[in-house]
Short mmCIF file of the N, C-alpha and C atoms (twelve columns), coordinates in Angstrom:
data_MODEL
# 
_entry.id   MODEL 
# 
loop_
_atom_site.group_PDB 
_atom_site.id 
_atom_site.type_symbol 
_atom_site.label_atom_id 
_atom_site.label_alt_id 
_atom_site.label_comp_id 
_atom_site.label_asym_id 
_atom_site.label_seq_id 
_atom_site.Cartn_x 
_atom_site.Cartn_y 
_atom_site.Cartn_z 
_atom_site.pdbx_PDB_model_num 
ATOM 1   N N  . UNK A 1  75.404 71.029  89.269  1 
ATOM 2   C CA . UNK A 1  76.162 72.151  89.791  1 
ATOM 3   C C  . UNK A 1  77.594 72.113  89.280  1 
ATOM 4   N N  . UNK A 2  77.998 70.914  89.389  1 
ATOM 5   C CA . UNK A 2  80.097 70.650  89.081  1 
ATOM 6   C C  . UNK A 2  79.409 71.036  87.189  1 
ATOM 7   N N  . UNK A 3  78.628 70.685  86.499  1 
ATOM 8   C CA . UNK A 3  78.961 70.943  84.923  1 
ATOM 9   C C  . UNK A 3  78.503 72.866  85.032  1 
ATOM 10  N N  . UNK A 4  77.665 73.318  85.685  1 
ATOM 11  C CA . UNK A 4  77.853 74.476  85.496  1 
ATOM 12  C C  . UNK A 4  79.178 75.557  85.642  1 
ATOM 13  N N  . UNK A 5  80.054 75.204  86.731  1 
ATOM 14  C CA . UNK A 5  80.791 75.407  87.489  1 
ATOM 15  C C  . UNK A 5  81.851 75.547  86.141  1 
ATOM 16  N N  . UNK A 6  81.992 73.980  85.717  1 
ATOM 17  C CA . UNK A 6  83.100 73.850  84.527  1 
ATOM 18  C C  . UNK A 6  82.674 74.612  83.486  1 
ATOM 19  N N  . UNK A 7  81.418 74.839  82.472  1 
ATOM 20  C CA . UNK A 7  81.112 75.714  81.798  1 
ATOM 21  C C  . UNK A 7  81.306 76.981  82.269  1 
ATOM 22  N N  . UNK A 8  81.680 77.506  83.180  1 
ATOM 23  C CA . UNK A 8  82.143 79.044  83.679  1 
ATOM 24  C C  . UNK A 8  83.192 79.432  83.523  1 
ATOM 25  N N  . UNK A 9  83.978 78.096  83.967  1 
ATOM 26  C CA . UNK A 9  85.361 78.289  83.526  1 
ATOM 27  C C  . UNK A 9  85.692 78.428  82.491  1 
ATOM 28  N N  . UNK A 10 85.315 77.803  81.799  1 
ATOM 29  C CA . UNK A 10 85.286 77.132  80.227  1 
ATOM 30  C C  . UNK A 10 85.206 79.009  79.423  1 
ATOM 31  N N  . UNK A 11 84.382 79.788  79.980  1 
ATOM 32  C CA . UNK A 11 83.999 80.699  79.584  1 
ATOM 33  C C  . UNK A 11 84.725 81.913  79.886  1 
ATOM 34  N N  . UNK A 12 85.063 81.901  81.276  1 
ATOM 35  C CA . UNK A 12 85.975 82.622  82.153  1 
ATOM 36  C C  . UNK A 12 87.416 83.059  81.203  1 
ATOM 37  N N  . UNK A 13 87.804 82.098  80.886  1 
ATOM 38  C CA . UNK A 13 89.149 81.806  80.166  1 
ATOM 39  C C  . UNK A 13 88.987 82.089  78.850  1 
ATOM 40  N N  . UNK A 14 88.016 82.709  78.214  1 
ATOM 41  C CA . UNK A 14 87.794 82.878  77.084  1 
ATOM 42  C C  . UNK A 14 88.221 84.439  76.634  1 
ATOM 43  N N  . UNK A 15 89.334 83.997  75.474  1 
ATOM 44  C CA . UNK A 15 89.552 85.527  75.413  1 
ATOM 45  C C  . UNK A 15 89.338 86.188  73.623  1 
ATOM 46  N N  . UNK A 16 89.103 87.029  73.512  1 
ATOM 47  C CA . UNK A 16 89.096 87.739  71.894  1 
ATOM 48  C C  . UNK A 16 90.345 86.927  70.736  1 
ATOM 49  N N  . UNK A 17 89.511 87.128  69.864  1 
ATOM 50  C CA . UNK A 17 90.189 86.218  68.688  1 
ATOM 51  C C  . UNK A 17 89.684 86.611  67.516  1 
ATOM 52  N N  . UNK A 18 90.290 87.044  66.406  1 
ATOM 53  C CA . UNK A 18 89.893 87.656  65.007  1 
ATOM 54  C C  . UNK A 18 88.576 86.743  64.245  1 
ATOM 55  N N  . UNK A 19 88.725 84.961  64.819  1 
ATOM 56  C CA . UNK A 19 87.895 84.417  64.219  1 
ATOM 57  C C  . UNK A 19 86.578 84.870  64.645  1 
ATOM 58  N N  . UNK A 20 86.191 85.497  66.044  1 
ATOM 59  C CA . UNK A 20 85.408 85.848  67.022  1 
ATOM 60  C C  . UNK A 20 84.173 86.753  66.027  1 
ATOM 61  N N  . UNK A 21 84.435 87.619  64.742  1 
ATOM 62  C CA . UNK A 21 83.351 87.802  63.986  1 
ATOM 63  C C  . UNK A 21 83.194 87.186  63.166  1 
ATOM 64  N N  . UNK A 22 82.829 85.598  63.368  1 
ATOM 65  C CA . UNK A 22 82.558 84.806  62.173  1 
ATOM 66  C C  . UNK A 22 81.713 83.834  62.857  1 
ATOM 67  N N  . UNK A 23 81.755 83.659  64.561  1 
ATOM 68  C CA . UNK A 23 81.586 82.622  64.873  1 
ATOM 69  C C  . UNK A 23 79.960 82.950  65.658  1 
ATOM 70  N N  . UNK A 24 79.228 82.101  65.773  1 
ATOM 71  C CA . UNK A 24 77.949 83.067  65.927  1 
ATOM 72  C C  . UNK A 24 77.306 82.357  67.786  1 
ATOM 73  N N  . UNK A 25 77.983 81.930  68.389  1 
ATOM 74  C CA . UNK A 25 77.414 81.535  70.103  1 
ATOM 75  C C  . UNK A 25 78.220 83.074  70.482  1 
ATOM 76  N N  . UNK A 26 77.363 82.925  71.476  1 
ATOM 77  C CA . UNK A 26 76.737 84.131  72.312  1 
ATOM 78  C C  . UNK A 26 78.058 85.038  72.937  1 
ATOM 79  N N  . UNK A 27 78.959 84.198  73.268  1 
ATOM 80  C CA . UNK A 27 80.227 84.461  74.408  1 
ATOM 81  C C  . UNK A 27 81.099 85.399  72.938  1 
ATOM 82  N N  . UNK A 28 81.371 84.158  71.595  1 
ATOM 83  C CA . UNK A 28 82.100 85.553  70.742  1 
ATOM 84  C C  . UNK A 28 81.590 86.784  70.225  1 
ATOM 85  N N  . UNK A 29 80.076 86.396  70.206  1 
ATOM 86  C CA . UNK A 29 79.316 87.955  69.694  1 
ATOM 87  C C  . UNK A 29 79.554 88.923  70.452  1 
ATOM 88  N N  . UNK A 30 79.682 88.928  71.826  1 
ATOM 89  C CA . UNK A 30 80.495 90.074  72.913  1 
ATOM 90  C C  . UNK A 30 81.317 89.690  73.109  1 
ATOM 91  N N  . UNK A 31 82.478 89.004  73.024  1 
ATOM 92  C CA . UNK A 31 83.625 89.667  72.517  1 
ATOM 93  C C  . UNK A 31 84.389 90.464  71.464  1 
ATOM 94  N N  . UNK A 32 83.724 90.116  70.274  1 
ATOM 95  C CA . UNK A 32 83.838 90.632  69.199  1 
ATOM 96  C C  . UNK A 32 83.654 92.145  69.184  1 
ATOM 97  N N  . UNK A 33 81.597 92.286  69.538  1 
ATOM 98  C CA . UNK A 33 81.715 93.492  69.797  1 
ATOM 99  C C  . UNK A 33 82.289 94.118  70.746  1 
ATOM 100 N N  . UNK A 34 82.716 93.636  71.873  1 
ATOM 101 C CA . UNK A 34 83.336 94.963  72.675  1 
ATOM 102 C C  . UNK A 34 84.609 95.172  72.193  1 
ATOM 103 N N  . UNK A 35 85.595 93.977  71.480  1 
ATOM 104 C CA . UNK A 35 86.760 94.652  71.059  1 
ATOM 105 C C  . UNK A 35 86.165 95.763  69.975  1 
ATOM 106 N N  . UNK A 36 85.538 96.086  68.850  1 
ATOM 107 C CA . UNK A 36 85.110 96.891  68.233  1 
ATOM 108 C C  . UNK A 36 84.863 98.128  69.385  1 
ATOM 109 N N  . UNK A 37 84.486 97.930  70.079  1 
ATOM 110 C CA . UNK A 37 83.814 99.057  70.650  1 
ATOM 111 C C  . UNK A 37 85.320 99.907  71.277  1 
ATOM 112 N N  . UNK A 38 86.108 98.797  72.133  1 
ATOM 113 C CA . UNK A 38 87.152 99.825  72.471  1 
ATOM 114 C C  . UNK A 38 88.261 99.656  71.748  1 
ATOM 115 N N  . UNK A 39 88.399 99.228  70.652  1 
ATOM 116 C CA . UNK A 39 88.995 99.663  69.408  1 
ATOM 117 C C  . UNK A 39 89.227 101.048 68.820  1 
ATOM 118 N N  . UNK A 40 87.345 101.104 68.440  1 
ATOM 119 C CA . UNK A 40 87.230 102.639 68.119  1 
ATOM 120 C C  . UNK A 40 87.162 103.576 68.959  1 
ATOM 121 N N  . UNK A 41 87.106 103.363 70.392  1 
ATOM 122 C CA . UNK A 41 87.277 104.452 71.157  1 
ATOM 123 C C  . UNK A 41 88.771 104.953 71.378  1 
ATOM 124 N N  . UNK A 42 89.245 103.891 71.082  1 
ATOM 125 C CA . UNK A 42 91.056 103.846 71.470  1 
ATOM 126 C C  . UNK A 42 91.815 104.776 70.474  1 
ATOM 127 N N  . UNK A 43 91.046 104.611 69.582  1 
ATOM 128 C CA . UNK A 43 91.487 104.891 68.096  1 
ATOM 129 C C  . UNK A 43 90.973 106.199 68.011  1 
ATOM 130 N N  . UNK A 44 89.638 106.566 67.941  1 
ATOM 131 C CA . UNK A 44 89.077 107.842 68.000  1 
ATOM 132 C C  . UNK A 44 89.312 108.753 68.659  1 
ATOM 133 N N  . UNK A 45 89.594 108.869 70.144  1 
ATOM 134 C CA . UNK A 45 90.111 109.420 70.975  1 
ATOM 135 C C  . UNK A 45 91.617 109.856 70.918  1 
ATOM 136 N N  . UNK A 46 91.619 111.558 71.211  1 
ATOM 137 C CA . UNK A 46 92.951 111.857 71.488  1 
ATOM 138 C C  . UNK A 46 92.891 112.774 72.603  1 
ATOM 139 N N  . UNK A 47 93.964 113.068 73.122  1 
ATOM 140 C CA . UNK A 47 94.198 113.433 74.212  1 
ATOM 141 C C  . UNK A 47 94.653 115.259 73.539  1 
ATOM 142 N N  . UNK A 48 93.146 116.258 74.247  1 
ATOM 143 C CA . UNK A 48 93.570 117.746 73.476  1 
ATOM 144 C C  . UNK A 48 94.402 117.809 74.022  1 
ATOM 145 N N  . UNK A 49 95.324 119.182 73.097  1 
ATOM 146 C CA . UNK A 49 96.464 120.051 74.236  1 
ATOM 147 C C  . UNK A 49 96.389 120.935 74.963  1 
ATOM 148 N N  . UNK A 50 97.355 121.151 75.741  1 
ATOM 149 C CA . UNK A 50 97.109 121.719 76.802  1 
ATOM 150 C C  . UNK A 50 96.632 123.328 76.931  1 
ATOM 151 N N  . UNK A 51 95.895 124.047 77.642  1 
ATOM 152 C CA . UNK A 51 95.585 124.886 77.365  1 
ATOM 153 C C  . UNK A 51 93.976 124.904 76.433  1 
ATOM 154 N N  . UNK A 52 94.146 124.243 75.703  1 
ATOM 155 C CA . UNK A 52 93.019 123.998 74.892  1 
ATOM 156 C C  . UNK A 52 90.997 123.457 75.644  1 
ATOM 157 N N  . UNK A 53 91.278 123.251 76.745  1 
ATOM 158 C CA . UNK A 53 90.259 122.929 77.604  1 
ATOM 159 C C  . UNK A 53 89.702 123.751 78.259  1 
ATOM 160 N N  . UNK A 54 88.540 124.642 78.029  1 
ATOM 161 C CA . UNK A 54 87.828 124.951 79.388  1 
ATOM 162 C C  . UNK A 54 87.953 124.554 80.537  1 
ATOM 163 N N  . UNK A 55 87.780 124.952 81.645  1 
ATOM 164 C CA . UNK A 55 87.946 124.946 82.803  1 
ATOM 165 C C  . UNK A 55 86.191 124.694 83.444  1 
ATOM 166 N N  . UNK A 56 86.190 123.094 84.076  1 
ATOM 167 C CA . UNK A 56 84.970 122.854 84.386  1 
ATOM 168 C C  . UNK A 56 84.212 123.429 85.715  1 
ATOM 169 N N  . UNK A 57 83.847 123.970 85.842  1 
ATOM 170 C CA . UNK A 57 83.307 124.465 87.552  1 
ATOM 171 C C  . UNK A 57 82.534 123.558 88.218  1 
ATOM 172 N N  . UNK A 58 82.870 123.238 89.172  1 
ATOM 173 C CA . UNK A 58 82.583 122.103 89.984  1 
ATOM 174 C C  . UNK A 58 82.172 122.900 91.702  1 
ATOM 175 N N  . UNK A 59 81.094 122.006 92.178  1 
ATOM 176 C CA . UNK A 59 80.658 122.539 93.646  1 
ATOM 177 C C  . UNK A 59 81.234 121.727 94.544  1 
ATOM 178 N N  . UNK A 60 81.541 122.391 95.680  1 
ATOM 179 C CA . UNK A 60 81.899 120.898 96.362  1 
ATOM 180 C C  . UNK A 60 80.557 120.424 96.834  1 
ATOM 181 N N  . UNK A 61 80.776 119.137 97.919  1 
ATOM 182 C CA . UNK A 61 79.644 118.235 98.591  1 
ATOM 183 C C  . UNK A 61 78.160 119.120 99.303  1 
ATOM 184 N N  . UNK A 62 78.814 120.495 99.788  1 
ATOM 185 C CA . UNK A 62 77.613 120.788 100.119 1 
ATOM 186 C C  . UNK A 62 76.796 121.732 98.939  1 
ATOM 187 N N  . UNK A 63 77.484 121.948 98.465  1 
ATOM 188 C CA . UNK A 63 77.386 123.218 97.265  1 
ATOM 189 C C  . UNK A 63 77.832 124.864 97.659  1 
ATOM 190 N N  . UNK A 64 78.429 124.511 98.659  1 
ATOM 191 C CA . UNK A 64 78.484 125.765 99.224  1 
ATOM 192 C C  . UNK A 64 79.854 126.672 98.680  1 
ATOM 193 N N  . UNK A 65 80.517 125.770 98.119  1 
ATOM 194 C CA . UNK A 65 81.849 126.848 97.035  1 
ATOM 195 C C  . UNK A 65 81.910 126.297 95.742  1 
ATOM 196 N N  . UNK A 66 82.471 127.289 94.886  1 
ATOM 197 C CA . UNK A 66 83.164 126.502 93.861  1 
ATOM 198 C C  . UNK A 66 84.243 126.102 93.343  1 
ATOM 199 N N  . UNK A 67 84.388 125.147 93.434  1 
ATOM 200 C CA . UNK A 67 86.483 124.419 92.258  1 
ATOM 201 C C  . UNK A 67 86.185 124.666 91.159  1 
ATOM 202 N N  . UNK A 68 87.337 124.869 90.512  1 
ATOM 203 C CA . UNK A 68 87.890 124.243 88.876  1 
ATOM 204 C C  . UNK A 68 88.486 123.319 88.444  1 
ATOM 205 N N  . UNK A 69 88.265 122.323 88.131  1 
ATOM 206 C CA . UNK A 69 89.607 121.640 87.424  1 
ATOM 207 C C  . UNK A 69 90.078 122.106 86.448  1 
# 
């Protein structure tokens, strides 16, 4: 139980590192990929302007009206 405990930690504390796509145990392969992942979302993503958005119609809880955001 105490060596699992320390391997958690061990893991816990583990953070992203460029070497992280080179190195092939399990913990850098997801890190690696998720920095990729919100990399390119970070990157890909922009924020439209204003005005530029449809207006979503939304019900409330019972369905009985409708909002917009």
């Amino acid at each position: 139980m105490k060596k699992d405990n320390e391997e958690s930690l061990k893991v816990a504390g583990k953070f992203y590192e460029e070497k992280d796509y080179h190195r092939n145990d399990e913990v850098s392969i997801g890190l690696a990929t998720t920095h990729e992942q919100v990399s390119d979302n970070y990157m890909g993503e922009s924020v439209p302007p204003q005005g530029d958005q449809p207006s979503i119609p939304r019900t409330g809880n019972r369905g009985d009206r409708e909002n917009t955001i």
